[in-house]
N, C-alpha and C. Protein backbone atom coordinates (compact mmCIF):
# COMPACT_ATOMS: atom_id res chain seq x y z
N LYS A 1 -20.54 30.51 71.75
CA LYS A 1 -19.47 29.56 71.46
C LYS A 1 -19.76 28.73 70.21
N PHE A 2 -21.02 28.76 69.77
CA PHE A 2 -21.37 28.00 68.58
C PHE A 2 -21.19 28.82 67.30
N GLN A 3 -20.85 30.07 67.42
CA GLN A 3 -20.63 30.89 66.24
C GLN A 3 -19.27 30.58 65.61
N LYS A 4 -19.22 30.75 64.29
CA LYS A 4 -17.97 30.55 63.58
C LYS A 4 -17.03 31.73 63.82
N SER A 5 -15.77 31.53 63.56
CA SER A 5 -14.79 32.61 63.67
C SER A 5 -15.09 33.65 62.60
N PRO A 6 -14.65 34.90 62.81
CA PRO A 6 -14.86 35.92 61.77
C PRO A 6 -14.32 35.52 60.40
N THR A 7 -13.19 34.84 60.39
CA THR A 7 -12.61 34.40 59.12
C THR A 7 -13.51 33.39 58.43
N ALA A 8 -14.02 32.43 59.20
CA ALA A 8 -14.90 31.41 58.63
C ALA A 8 -16.22 32.01 58.17
N ALA A 9 -16.76 32.94 58.96
CA ALA A 9 -18.01 33.60 58.59
C ALA A 9 -17.84 34.41 57.31
N THR A 10 -16.72 35.10 57.20
CA THR A 10 -16.45 35.88 55.99
C THR A 10 -16.34 34.98 54.77
N ALA A 11 -15.70 33.84 54.93
CA ALA A 11 -15.59 32.89 53.82
C ALA A 11 -16.95 32.38 53.38
N GLU A 12 -17.84 32.14 54.35
CA GLU A 12 -19.19 31.68 54.02
C GLU A 12 -19.96 32.76 53.27
N ILE A 13 -19.83 34.00 53.71
CA ILE A 13 -20.51 35.10 53.03
C ILE A 13 -19.97 35.27 51.61
N HIS A 14 -18.66 35.16 51.48
CA HIS A 14 -18.04 35.27 50.16
C HIS A 14 -18.59 34.19 49.22
N LYS A 15 -18.70 32.98 49.73
CA LYS A 15 -19.23 31.87 48.93
C LYS A 15 -20.69 32.14 48.55
N LEU A 16 -21.48 32.67 49.48
CA LEU A 16 -22.88 32.95 49.21
C LEU A 16 -23.04 34.01 48.14
N VAL A 17 -22.28 35.11 48.26
CA VAL A 17 -22.37 36.18 47.27
C VAL A 17 -21.92 35.68 45.90
N THR A 18 -20.87 34.88 45.88
CA THR A 18 -20.39 34.30 44.62
C THR A 18 -21.47 33.47 43.95
N THR A 19 -22.14 32.64 44.75
CA THR A 19 -23.19 31.78 44.21
C THR A 19 -24.35 32.59 43.68
N LEU A 20 -24.78 33.60 44.43
CA LEU A 20 -25.89 34.44 43.98
C LEU A 20 -25.52 35.22 42.72
N ALA A 21 -24.27 35.66 42.64
CA ALA A 21 -23.84 36.40 41.46
C ALA A 21 -23.85 35.53 40.22
N LEU A 22 -23.53 34.24 40.35
CA LEU A 22 -23.58 33.33 39.22
C LEU A 22 -25.01 32.95 38.86
N ALA A 23 -25.89 32.99 39.84
CA ALA A 23 -27.29 32.68 39.58
C ALA A 23 -27.99 33.83 38.87
N HIS A 24 -27.54 35.06 39.12
CA HIS A 24 -28.22 36.25 38.59
C HIS A 24 -27.21 37.24 38.02
N PRO A 25 -26.63 36.94 36.87
CA PRO A 25 -25.65 37.86 36.29
C PRO A 25 -26.23 39.21 35.88
N GLU A 26 -27.55 39.29 35.78
CA GLU A 26 -28.17 40.57 35.43
C GLU A 26 -28.28 41.51 36.63
N ARG A 27 -27.85 41.06 37.80
CA ARG A 27 -27.86 41.87 39.01
C ARG A 27 -26.44 42.27 39.40
N GLY A 28 -26.32 43.42 40.05
CA GLY A 28 -25.04 43.85 40.56
C GLY A 28 -24.85 43.41 42.00
N PHE A 29 -23.62 43.14 42.40
CA PHE A 29 -23.31 42.69 43.75
C PHE A 29 -22.06 43.39 44.26
N LYS A 30 -22.10 43.77 45.54
CA LYS A 30 -20.92 44.34 46.18
C LYS A 30 -20.78 43.73 47.57
N PHE A 31 -19.60 43.25 47.88
CA PHE A 31 -19.32 42.63 49.17
C PHE A 31 -18.14 43.36 49.79
N ILE A 32 -18.36 44.00 50.94
CA ILE A 32 -17.32 44.75 51.64
C ILE A 32 -17.07 44.07 52.99
N SER A 33 -15.81 43.77 53.27
CA SER A 33 -15.44 43.12 54.53
C SER A 33 -14.28 43.89 55.15
N ASN A 34 -14.45 44.31 56.40
CA ASN A 34 -13.40 45.08 57.09
C ASN A 34 -12.96 46.29 56.27
N GLU A 35 -13.96 46.98 55.72
CA GLU A 35 -13.75 48.19 54.94
C GLU A 35 -12.96 47.94 53.64
N GLU A 36 -12.88 46.70 53.24
CA GLU A 36 -12.22 46.35 51.98
C GLU A 36 -13.23 45.74 51.03
N THR A 37 -13.26 46.24 49.80
CA THR A 37 -14.18 45.71 48.79
C THR A 37 -13.64 44.39 48.26
N VAL A 38 -14.35 43.33 48.54
CA VAL A 38 -13.94 41.99 48.12
C VAL A 38 -14.54 41.64 46.77
N ILE A 39 -15.81 41.97 46.57
CA ILE A 39 -16.51 41.71 45.31
C ILE A 39 -17.23 42.99 44.91
N ASP A 40 -17.07 43.37 43.66
CA ASP A 40 -17.76 44.54 43.14
C ASP A 40 -18.13 44.26 41.69
N LEU A 41 -19.38 43.85 41.46
CA LEU A 41 -19.83 43.41 40.15
C LEU A 41 -20.95 44.30 39.64
N LEU A 42 -20.80 44.80 38.44
CA LEU A 42 -21.84 45.57 37.79
C LEU A 42 -22.88 44.63 37.19
N PRO A 43 -24.14 45.05 37.12
CA PRO A 43 -25.14 44.22 36.43
C PRO A 43 -24.82 44.12 34.95
N ILE A 44 -25.12 42.99 34.37
CA ILE A 44 -24.87 42.75 32.94
C ILE A 44 -26.22 42.68 32.25
N HIS A 45 -26.47 43.59 31.33
CA HIS A 45 -27.80 43.75 30.77
C HIS A 45 -27.94 43.29 29.33
N GLU A 46 -26.86 43.14 28.61
CA GLU A 46 -26.97 42.87 27.17
C GLU A 46 -26.61 41.43 26.86
N GLY A 47 -27.30 40.89 25.88
CA GLY A 47 -26.95 39.57 25.38
C GLY A 47 -27.80 38.46 25.96
N ALA A 48 -27.66 37.29 25.37
CA ALA A 48 -28.35 36.10 25.88
C ALA A 48 -27.77 35.71 27.23
N PHE A 49 -28.48 34.86 27.94
CA PHE A 49 -28.06 34.50 29.29
C PHE A 49 -26.68 33.87 29.29
N GLU A 50 -26.37 33.04 28.29
CA GLU A 50 -25.06 32.41 28.23
C GLU A 50 -23.95 33.45 28.17
N GLU A 51 -24.17 34.53 27.41
CA GLU A 51 -23.18 35.58 27.29
C GLU A 51 -23.02 36.34 28.60
N LYS A 52 -24.15 36.58 29.27
CA LYS A 52 -24.09 37.25 30.58
C LYS A 52 -23.33 36.39 31.58
N LEU A 53 -23.62 35.10 31.56
CA LEU A 53 -22.96 34.18 32.49
C LEU A 53 -21.47 34.12 32.23
N LYS A 54 -21.09 34.08 30.97
CA LYS A 54 -19.67 34.04 30.61
C LYS A 54 -18.94 35.29 31.11
N GLN A 55 -19.57 36.44 30.92
CA GLN A 55 -18.95 37.67 31.39
C GLN A 55 -18.89 37.71 32.91
N ARG A 56 -19.94 37.24 33.57
CA ARG A 56 -19.96 37.23 35.04
C ARG A 56 -18.85 36.34 35.60
N ILE A 57 -18.62 35.19 34.98
CA ILE A 57 -17.54 34.30 35.43
C ILE A 57 -16.20 35.01 35.31
N GLY A 58 -15.99 35.70 34.19
CA GLY A 58 -14.74 36.42 34.01
C GLY A 58 -14.57 37.55 35.01
N ASP A 59 -15.64 38.31 35.25
CA ASP A 59 -15.57 39.41 36.22
C ASP A 59 -15.35 38.91 37.64
N LEU A 60 -16.00 37.81 37.97
CA LEU A 60 -15.98 37.32 39.33
C LEU A 60 -14.66 36.66 39.70
N PHE A 61 -14.12 35.88 38.78
CA PHE A 61 -12.92 35.10 39.08
C PHE A 61 -11.66 35.66 38.42
N GLN A 62 -11.81 36.67 37.57
CA GLN A 62 -10.65 37.33 36.95
C GLN A 62 -9.71 36.34 36.26
N GLY A 63 -10.30 35.40 35.54
CA GLY A 63 -9.50 34.48 34.74
C GLY A 63 -8.88 33.32 35.51
N ASN A 64 -9.13 33.21 36.82
CA ASN A 64 -8.54 32.14 37.62
C ASN A 64 -9.39 30.87 37.65
N TYR A 65 -10.57 30.93 37.07
CA TYR A 65 -11.50 29.79 37.12
C TYR A 65 -12.20 29.72 35.77
N LEU A 66 -12.22 28.53 35.18
CA LEU A 66 -12.80 28.32 33.86
C LEU A 66 -12.19 29.25 32.82
N ALA A 67 -10.88 29.49 32.95
CA ALA A 67 -10.21 30.34 31.96
C ALA A 67 -10.37 29.75 30.57
N ASN A 68 -10.33 28.45 30.46
CA ASN A 68 -10.64 27.74 29.23
C ASN A 68 -11.81 26.80 29.53
N HIS A 69 -12.81 26.83 28.67
CA HIS A 69 -14.02 26.10 29.02
C HIS A 69 -14.69 25.49 27.79
N LEU A 70 -15.65 24.64 28.06
CA LEU A 70 -16.52 24.07 27.05
C LEU A 70 -17.91 24.65 27.27
N SER A 71 -18.55 25.04 26.20
CA SER A 71 -19.88 25.63 26.28
C SER A 71 -20.95 24.56 26.12
N VAL A 72 -21.99 24.64 26.95
CA VAL A 72 -23.11 23.70 26.89
C VAL A 72 -24.40 24.49 26.76
N ASN A 73 -25.23 24.11 25.81
CA ASN A 73 -26.56 24.72 25.67
C ASN A 73 -27.43 23.77 24.86
N GLN A 74 -28.17 22.92 25.58
CA GLN A 74 -29.02 21.93 24.93
C GLN A 74 -30.36 21.85 25.63
N ALA A 75 -31.39 21.60 24.86
CA ALA A 75 -32.74 21.44 25.40
C ALA A 75 -33.36 20.16 24.84
N LYS A 76 -34.11 19.47 25.70
CA LYS A 76 -34.76 18.24 25.27
C LYS A 76 -35.95 17.95 26.17
N ASP A 77 -37.12 17.82 25.54
CA ASP A 77 -38.34 17.42 26.24
C ASP A 77 -38.60 18.24 27.50
N GLY A 78 -38.45 19.54 27.41
CA GLY A 78 -38.75 20.41 28.54
C GLY A 78 -37.59 20.70 29.45
N TYR A 79 -36.47 19.99 29.30
CA TYR A 79 -35.27 20.24 30.08
C TYR A 79 -34.31 21.11 29.27
N GLN A 80 -33.61 21.98 29.96
CA GLN A 80 -32.58 22.78 29.30
C GLN A 80 -31.35 22.85 30.20
N LEU A 81 -30.19 22.56 29.62
CA LEU A 81 -28.92 22.66 30.34
C LEU A 81 -28.03 23.63 29.59
N LEU A 82 -27.57 24.66 30.30
CA LEU A 82 -26.67 25.62 29.68
C LEU A 82 -25.64 26.09 30.70
N GLY A 83 -24.49 26.47 30.19
CA GLY A 83 -23.43 26.94 31.07
C GLY A 83 -22.08 26.56 30.52
N TYR A 84 -21.11 26.36 31.44
CA TYR A 84 -19.73 26.17 31.03
C TYR A 84 -19.07 25.07 31.87
N LEU A 85 -18.28 24.26 31.17
CA LEU A 85 -17.53 23.17 31.79
C LEU A 85 -16.04 23.46 31.67
N GLY A 86 -15.28 23.07 32.67
CA GLY A 86 -13.84 23.16 32.55
C GLY A 86 -13.32 22.09 31.61
N LYS A 87 -12.25 22.39 30.89
CA LYS A 87 -11.66 21.36 30.04
C LYS A 87 -11.07 20.26 30.92
N PRO A 88 -10.85 19.07 30.39
CA PRO A 88 -10.42 17.94 31.22
C PRO A 88 -9.18 18.21 32.06
N SER A 89 -8.26 19.03 31.58
CA SER A 89 -7.05 19.31 32.36
C SER A 89 -7.34 20.21 33.56
N ASP A 90 -8.51 20.84 33.58
CA ASP A 90 -8.88 21.75 34.67
C ASP A 90 -9.76 20.99 35.66
N HIS A 91 -9.16 20.11 36.43
CA HIS A 91 -9.91 19.25 37.34
C HIS A 91 -9.47 19.49 38.78
N ARG A 92 -10.23 18.93 39.71
CA ARG A 92 -9.93 19.10 41.13
C ARG A 92 -10.11 17.77 41.86
N PRO A 93 -9.56 17.66 43.08
CA PRO A 93 -9.72 16.42 43.84
C PRO A 93 -11.05 16.33 44.57
N ASN A 94 -11.88 17.37 44.46
CA ASN A 94 -13.19 17.39 45.11
C ASN A 94 -14.15 18.22 44.27
N ARG A 95 -15.37 18.43 44.79
CA ARG A 95 -16.41 19.12 44.02
C ARG A 95 -16.49 20.62 44.34
N THR A 96 -15.46 21.20 44.92
CA THR A 96 -15.53 22.61 45.32
C THR A 96 -15.65 23.55 44.12
N GLY A 97 -15.27 23.11 42.96
CA GLY A 97 -15.35 23.98 41.78
C GLY A 97 -16.62 23.81 40.98
N GLN A 98 -17.65 23.22 41.57
CA GLN A 98 -18.89 22.94 40.85
C GLN A 98 -20.02 23.83 41.34
N TYR A 99 -20.64 24.55 40.41
CA TYR A 99 -21.78 25.41 40.72
C TYR A 99 -22.95 24.96 39.87
N LEU A 100 -24.01 24.50 40.53
CA LEU A 100 -25.19 24.00 39.83
C LEU A 100 -26.42 24.78 40.28
N PHE A 101 -27.23 25.18 39.30
CA PHE A 101 -28.46 25.93 39.58
C PHE A 101 -29.62 25.25 38.87
N VAL A 102 -30.69 25.02 39.59
CA VAL A 102 -31.90 24.47 39.00
C VAL A 102 -32.98 25.53 39.07
N ASN A 103 -33.41 26.01 37.90
CA ASN A 103 -34.36 27.11 37.83
C ASN A 103 -33.90 28.30 38.67
N ARG A 104 -32.62 28.62 38.54
CA ARG A 104 -31.94 29.72 39.23
C ARG A 104 -31.70 29.46 40.72
N ARG A 105 -32.10 28.32 41.23
CA ARG A 105 -31.88 27.99 42.62
C ARG A 105 -30.55 27.26 42.78
N PRO A 106 -29.62 27.77 43.58
CA PRO A 106 -28.37 27.04 43.79
C PRO A 106 -28.60 25.78 44.61
N ILE A 107 -28.17 24.65 44.10
CA ILE A 107 -28.38 23.38 44.79
C ILE A 107 -27.13 22.51 44.64
N THR A 108 -27.12 21.42 45.39
CA THR A 108 -26.15 20.35 45.18
C THR A 108 -26.92 19.11 44.76
N SER A 109 -26.40 18.40 43.80
CA SER A 109 -27.06 17.18 43.32
C SER A 109 -25.99 16.20 42.89
N GLN A 110 -25.82 15.13 43.67
CA GLN A 110 -24.86 14.11 43.29
C GLN A 110 -25.27 13.45 41.98
N GLN A 111 -26.58 13.36 41.76
CA GLN A 111 -27.08 12.74 40.54
C GLN A 111 -26.64 13.52 39.30
N VAL A 112 -26.82 14.83 39.33
CA VAL A 112 -26.42 15.66 38.18
C VAL A 112 -24.90 15.73 38.07
N ALA A 113 -24.22 15.89 39.22
CA ALA A 113 -22.76 15.96 39.20
C ALA A 113 -22.16 14.68 38.63
N PHE A 114 -22.74 13.54 38.97
CA PHE A 114 -22.26 12.26 38.45
C PHE A 114 -22.51 12.17 36.96
N ALA A 115 -23.67 12.66 36.49
CA ALA A 115 -23.98 12.63 35.07
C ALA A 115 -23.02 13.51 34.29
N VAL A 116 -22.65 14.66 34.87
CA VAL A 116 -21.68 15.53 34.21
C VAL A 116 -20.34 14.80 34.06
N LYS A 117 -19.90 14.18 35.14
CA LYS A 117 -18.62 13.46 35.07
C LYS A 117 -18.69 12.30 34.08
N GLU A 118 -19.83 11.63 34.02
CA GLU A 118 -20.00 10.56 33.03
C GLU A 118 -19.81 11.09 31.62
N GLY A 119 -20.26 12.32 31.39
CA GLY A 119 -20.14 12.91 30.07
C GLY A 119 -18.70 13.13 29.65
N TYR A 120 -17.79 13.27 30.63
CA TYR A 120 -16.37 13.41 30.31
C TYR A 120 -15.75 12.10 29.85
N GLY A 121 -16.43 10.99 30.14
CA GLY A 121 -15.92 9.69 29.72
C GLY A 121 -14.58 9.37 30.36
N GLN A 122 -13.63 8.94 29.53
CA GLN A 122 -12.29 8.56 30.00
C GLN A 122 -11.34 9.76 30.08
N ARG A 123 -11.86 10.94 29.90
CA ARG A 123 -11.01 12.13 29.93
C ARG A 123 -10.59 12.52 31.34
N LEU A 124 -11.29 12.00 32.36
CA LEU A 124 -10.96 12.28 33.75
C LEU A 124 -10.71 10.99 34.51
N ASP A 125 -9.74 11.00 35.40
CA ASP A 125 -9.51 9.86 36.26
C ASP A 125 -10.66 9.72 37.25
N GLN A 126 -10.80 8.55 37.82
CA GLN A 126 -11.93 8.28 38.69
C GLN A 126 -11.95 9.17 39.93
N ASP A 127 -10.77 9.53 40.43
CA ASP A 127 -10.70 10.31 41.66
C ASP A 127 -10.56 11.81 41.41
N ARG A 128 -10.83 12.26 40.18
CA ARG A 128 -10.78 13.67 39.86
C ARG A 128 -12.17 14.16 39.46
N PHE A 129 -12.43 15.46 39.68
CA PHE A 129 -13.76 16.01 39.44
C PHE A 129 -13.68 17.24 38.54
N PRO A 130 -14.62 17.37 37.61
CA PRO A 130 -14.61 18.53 36.71
C PRO A 130 -15.12 19.78 37.44
N VAL A 131 -14.78 20.94 36.89
CA VAL A 131 -15.34 22.20 37.39
C VAL A 131 -16.39 22.67 36.39
N PHE A 132 -17.41 23.32 36.90
CA PHE A 132 -18.46 23.79 35.99
C PHE A 132 -19.35 24.84 36.67
N VAL A 133 -20.00 25.61 35.81
CA VAL A 133 -21.11 26.48 36.20
C VAL A 133 -22.24 26.12 35.25
N LEU A 134 -23.27 25.46 35.76
CA LEU A 134 -24.35 24.96 34.92
C LEU A 134 -25.71 25.40 35.46
N HIS A 135 -26.55 25.82 34.54
CA HIS A 135 -27.94 26.15 34.87
C HIS A 135 -28.83 25.10 34.22
N LEU A 136 -29.63 24.45 35.05
CA LEU A 136 -30.56 23.43 34.58
C LEU A 136 -31.98 23.94 34.79
N ASN A 137 -32.75 24.00 33.72
CA ASN A 137 -34.15 24.40 33.81
C ASN A 137 -35.04 23.17 33.67
N VAL A 138 -35.94 22.99 34.61
CA VAL A 138 -36.75 21.78 34.71
C VAL A 138 -38.22 22.17 34.83
N PRO A 139 -39.13 21.49 34.13
CA PRO A 139 -40.55 21.77 34.30
C PRO A 139 -40.96 21.62 35.76
N PRO A 140 -41.77 22.53 36.29
CA PRO A 140 -42.07 22.52 37.73
C PRO A 140 -42.75 21.26 38.21
N GLN A 141 -43.56 20.64 37.36
CA GLN A 141 -44.28 19.45 37.79
C GLN A 141 -43.36 18.24 37.94
N LEU A 142 -42.12 18.35 37.47
CA LEU A 142 -41.17 17.24 37.56
C LEU A 142 -40.09 17.49 38.60
N LEU A 143 -40.36 18.44 39.50
CA LEU A 143 -39.34 18.85 40.45
C LEU A 143 -39.94 19.00 41.83
N ASP A 144 -39.30 18.42 42.82
CA ASP A 144 -39.70 18.56 44.22
C ASP A 144 -38.60 19.31 44.96
N VAL A 145 -38.91 20.52 45.42
CA VAL A 145 -37.90 21.36 46.09
C VAL A 145 -38.00 21.27 47.61
N ASN A 146 -38.86 20.41 48.12
CA ASN A 146 -39.09 20.34 49.57
C ASN A 146 -38.49 19.10 50.20
N VAL A 147 -37.29 18.74 49.77
CA VAL A 147 -36.65 17.53 50.30
C VAL A 147 -35.48 17.86 51.20
N HIS A 148 -35.19 19.14 51.39
CA HIS A 148 -34.07 19.54 52.24
C HIS A 148 -34.50 20.74 53.07
N PRO A 149 -34.19 20.75 54.37
CA PRO A 149 -34.62 21.87 55.24
C PRO A 149 -34.15 23.24 54.75
N GLN A 150 -32.96 23.30 54.15
CA GLN A 150 -32.42 24.57 53.67
C GLN A 150 -32.56 24.72 52.16
N LYS A 151 -33.35 23.86 51.54
CA LYS A 151 -33.62 23.93 50.10
C LYS A 151 -32.34 23.77 49.27
N LYS A 152 -31.37 23.05 49.80
CA LYS A 152 -30.11 22.87 49.08
C LYS A 152 -30.13 21.69 48.12
N GLU A 153 -31.16 20.87 48.22
CA GLU A 153 -31.28 19.72 47.34
C GLU A 153 -32.68 19.69 46.74
N VAL A 154 -32.83 19.00 45.63
CA VAL A 154 -34.13 18.81 44.99
C VAL A 154 -34.24 17.36 44.56
N ARG A 155 -35.47 16.95 44.27
CA ARG A 155 -35.70 15.59 43.77
C ARG A 155 -36.31 15.69 42.38
N PHE A 156 -35.72 14.95 41.44
CA PHE A 156 -36.20 14.92 40.06
C PHE A 156 -37.07 13.69 39.85
N GLN A 157 -38.27 13.89 39.31
CA GLN A 157 -39.17 12.77 39.10
C GLN A 157 -38.70 11.87 37.96
N GLN A 158 -38.05 12.46 36.97
CA GLN A 158 -37.53 11.67 35.85
C GLN A 158 -36.00 11.62 35.94
N GLY A 159 -35.53 11.08 37.05
CA GLY A 159 -34.11 11.11 37.34
C GLY A 159 -33.26 10.42 36.30
N ASP A 160 -33.66 9.24 35.86
CA ASP A 160 -32.86 8.49 34.88
C ASP A 160 -32.82 9.21 33.54
N PHE A 161 -33.96 9.74 33.12
CA PHE A 161 -34.00 10.46 31.85
C PHE A 161 -33.15 11.72 31.93
N LEU A 162 -33.25 12.44 33.04
CA LEU A 162 -32.46 13.66 33.22
C LEU A 162 -30.97 13.34 33.19
N ARG A 163 -30.59 12.25 33.84
CA ARG A 163 -29.19 11.86 33.86
C ARG A 163 -28.66 11.63 32.45
N GLN A 164 -29.44 10.97 31.63
CA GLN A 164 -29.02 10.72 30.27
C GLN A 164 -28.93 12.01 29.47
N CYS A 165 -29.87 12.94 29.71
CA CYS A 165 -29.84 14.23 29.01
C CYS A 165 -28.59 15.02 29.37
N VAL A 166 -28.26 15.05 30.65
CA VAL A 166 -27.08 15.79 31.10
C VAL A 166 -25.82 15.14 30.54
N LYS A 167 -25.73 13.83 30.64
CA LYS A 167 -24.54 13.12 30.13
C LYS A 167 -24.35 13.37 28.65
N GLN A 168 -25.43 13.30 27.88
CA GLN A 168 -25.34 13.51 26.45
C GLN A 168 -24.91 14.94 26.12
N ALA A 169 -25.47 15.92 26.85
CA ALA A 169 -25.12 17.32 26.59
C ALA A 169 -23.64 17.57 26.85
N VAL A 170 -23.12 16.98 27.92
CA VAL A 170 -21.70 17.16 28.24
C VAL A 170 -20.83 16.47 27.21
N THR A 171 -21.18 15.25 26.84
CA THR A 171 -20.40 14.52 25.84
C THR A 171 -20.33 15.28 24.53
N GLU A 172 -21.46 15.84 24.09
CA GLU A 172 -21.50 16.54 22.82
C GLU A 172 -20.80 17.89 22.88
N ALA A 173 -20.46 18.37 24.09
CA ALA A 173 -19.72 19.63 24.21
C ALA A 173 -18.27 19.48 23.76
N PHE A 174 -17.78 18.25 23.72
CA PHE A 174 -16.39 18.01 23.35
C PHE A 174 -16.24 17.92 21.84
N THR A 175 -16.17 19.08 21.21
CA THR A 175 -15.92 19.17 19.78
C THR A 175 -14.60 19.91 19.59
N PRO A 176 -13.93 19.75 18.45
CA PRO A 176 -12.60 20.35 18.27
C PRO A 176 -12.56 21.86 18.50
N ASP A 177 -13.66 22.56 18.20
CA ASP A 177 -13.64 24.03 18.33
C ASP A 177 -14.46 24.52 19.50
N SER A 178 -14.71 23.63 20.48
CA SER A 178 -15.62 24.00 21.57
C SER A 178 -14.93 24.73 22.70
N ILE A 179 -13.59 24.65 22.80
CA ILE A 179 -12.90 25.28 23.92
C ILE A 179 -12.74 26.77 23.66
N ALA A 180 -13.21 27.57 24.61
CA ALA A 180 -13.13 29.03 24.49
C ALA A 180 -12.51 29.59 25.75
N SER A 181 -12.30 30.88 25.77
CA SER A 181 -11.68 31.55 26.91
C SER A 181 -12.66 32.53 27.54
N VAL A 182 -12.62 32.62 28.87
CA VAL A 182 -13.40 33.60 29.60
C VAL A 182 -12.51 34.78 29.91
N GLN A 183 -12.90 35.96 29.48
CA GLN A 183 -12.12 37.15 29.71
C GLN A 183 -12.89 38.10 30.62
N PRO A 184 -12.26 38.66 31.65
CA PRO A 184 -12.95 39.60 32.53
C PRO A 184 -13.28 40.89 31.81
N SER A 185 -14.43 41.46 32.16
CA SER A 185 -14.85 42.74 31.59
C SER A 185 -15.66 43.49 32.62
N ARG A 186 -15.51 44.79 32.68
CA ARG A 186 -16.21 45.61 33.66
C ARG A 186 -17.33 46.42 33.03
N GLN A 187 -17.61 46.22 31.75
CA GLN A 187 -18.56 47.07 31.07
C GLN A 187 -19.99 46.60 31.32
N ALA A 188 -20.91 47.55 31.49
CA ALA A 188 -22.33 47.25 31.64
C ALA A 188 -23.07 47.70 30.39
N PHE A 189 -24.17 47.02 30.05
CA PHE A 189 -24.89 47.32 28.82
C PHE A 189 -26.37 47.52 29.09
N ASP A 190 -27.14 47.77 28.02
CA ASP A 190 -28.58 47.96 28.14
C ASP A 190 -29.27 46.63 28.41
N MET A 191 -30.44 46.70 29.05
CA MET A 191 -31.15 45.50 29.46
C MET A 191 -31.79 44.77 28.28
N GLN A 192 -31.59 43.47 28.23
CA GLN A 192 -32.35 42.57 27.38
C GLN A 192 -32.76 41.39 28.25
N ALA A 193 -34.04 41.29 28.55
CA ALA A 193 -34.50 40.29 29.52
C ALA A 193 -34.30 38.88 28.97
N TRP A 194 -33.69 38.05 29.79
CA TRP A 194 -33.51 36.64 29.44
C TRP A 194 -34.60 35.76 30.05
N GLU A 195 -35.29 36.27 31.08
CA GLU A 195 -36.23 35.43 31.80
C GLU A 195 -37.28 34.80 30.89
N SER A 196 -37.64 35.46 29.76
CA SER A 196 -38.64 34.89 28.87
C SER A 196 -38.18 33.59 28.22
N LYS A 197 -36.86 33.35 28.23
CA LYS A 197 -36.33 32.11 27.66
C LYS A 197 -36.41 30.95 28.63
N LEU A 198 -36.60 31.21 29.92
CA LEU A 198 -36.65 30.13 30.89
C LEU A 198 -37.87 29.24 30.64
N LEU A 199 -37.68 27.97 30.79
CA LEU A 199 -38.81 27.05 30.67
C LEU A 199 -39.75 27.17 31.85
N LEU A 200 -39.25 27.68 32.98
CA LEU A 200 -40.08 28.03 34.11
C LEU A 200 -39.30 28.99 34.98
N ARG A 201 -39.99 29.64 35.89
CA ARG A 201 -39.34 30.53 36.84
C ARG A 201 -39.28 29.84 38.19
């Protein structure tokens, strides 16, 4: 009696596969439910990680999410933030459109989410939330991953500094030519490893 309904369980699995696919665009994923293929993603092997992520977003959401976006790719003092933000008009009444990864680990962080929204400044109303897919790389000695039983949260030792880094990166993403489009593509390419670019694994 404590199990979820089949519909709810399927939705949870769909969310999990979606999250893993955004964390690892170089991997292929297939999700079949009731003999119907729900997700079918080829591995993406060519290009820098940002390019792989952009293609994965297009393949996964087919232009329905982050169709127009702002690109973020900044590094400072061992921290690196890269990914895509929705333009200010692409907002939601909650945080359901936010995907955050720390060293490839999917997590939730009110601290980082708040810093992202701060970066939007007056472009968003107080009760609206931006959508994004962001990868944050953090030096291991500045990160505690053992603060949540399911590893869904982390603790940053330099929280205030990180907040300022994230806010600044988001603010600087708003340039006149920064808005681009995500287009779906089914093509797979030759492998070019991105892992060597990570500040840590």
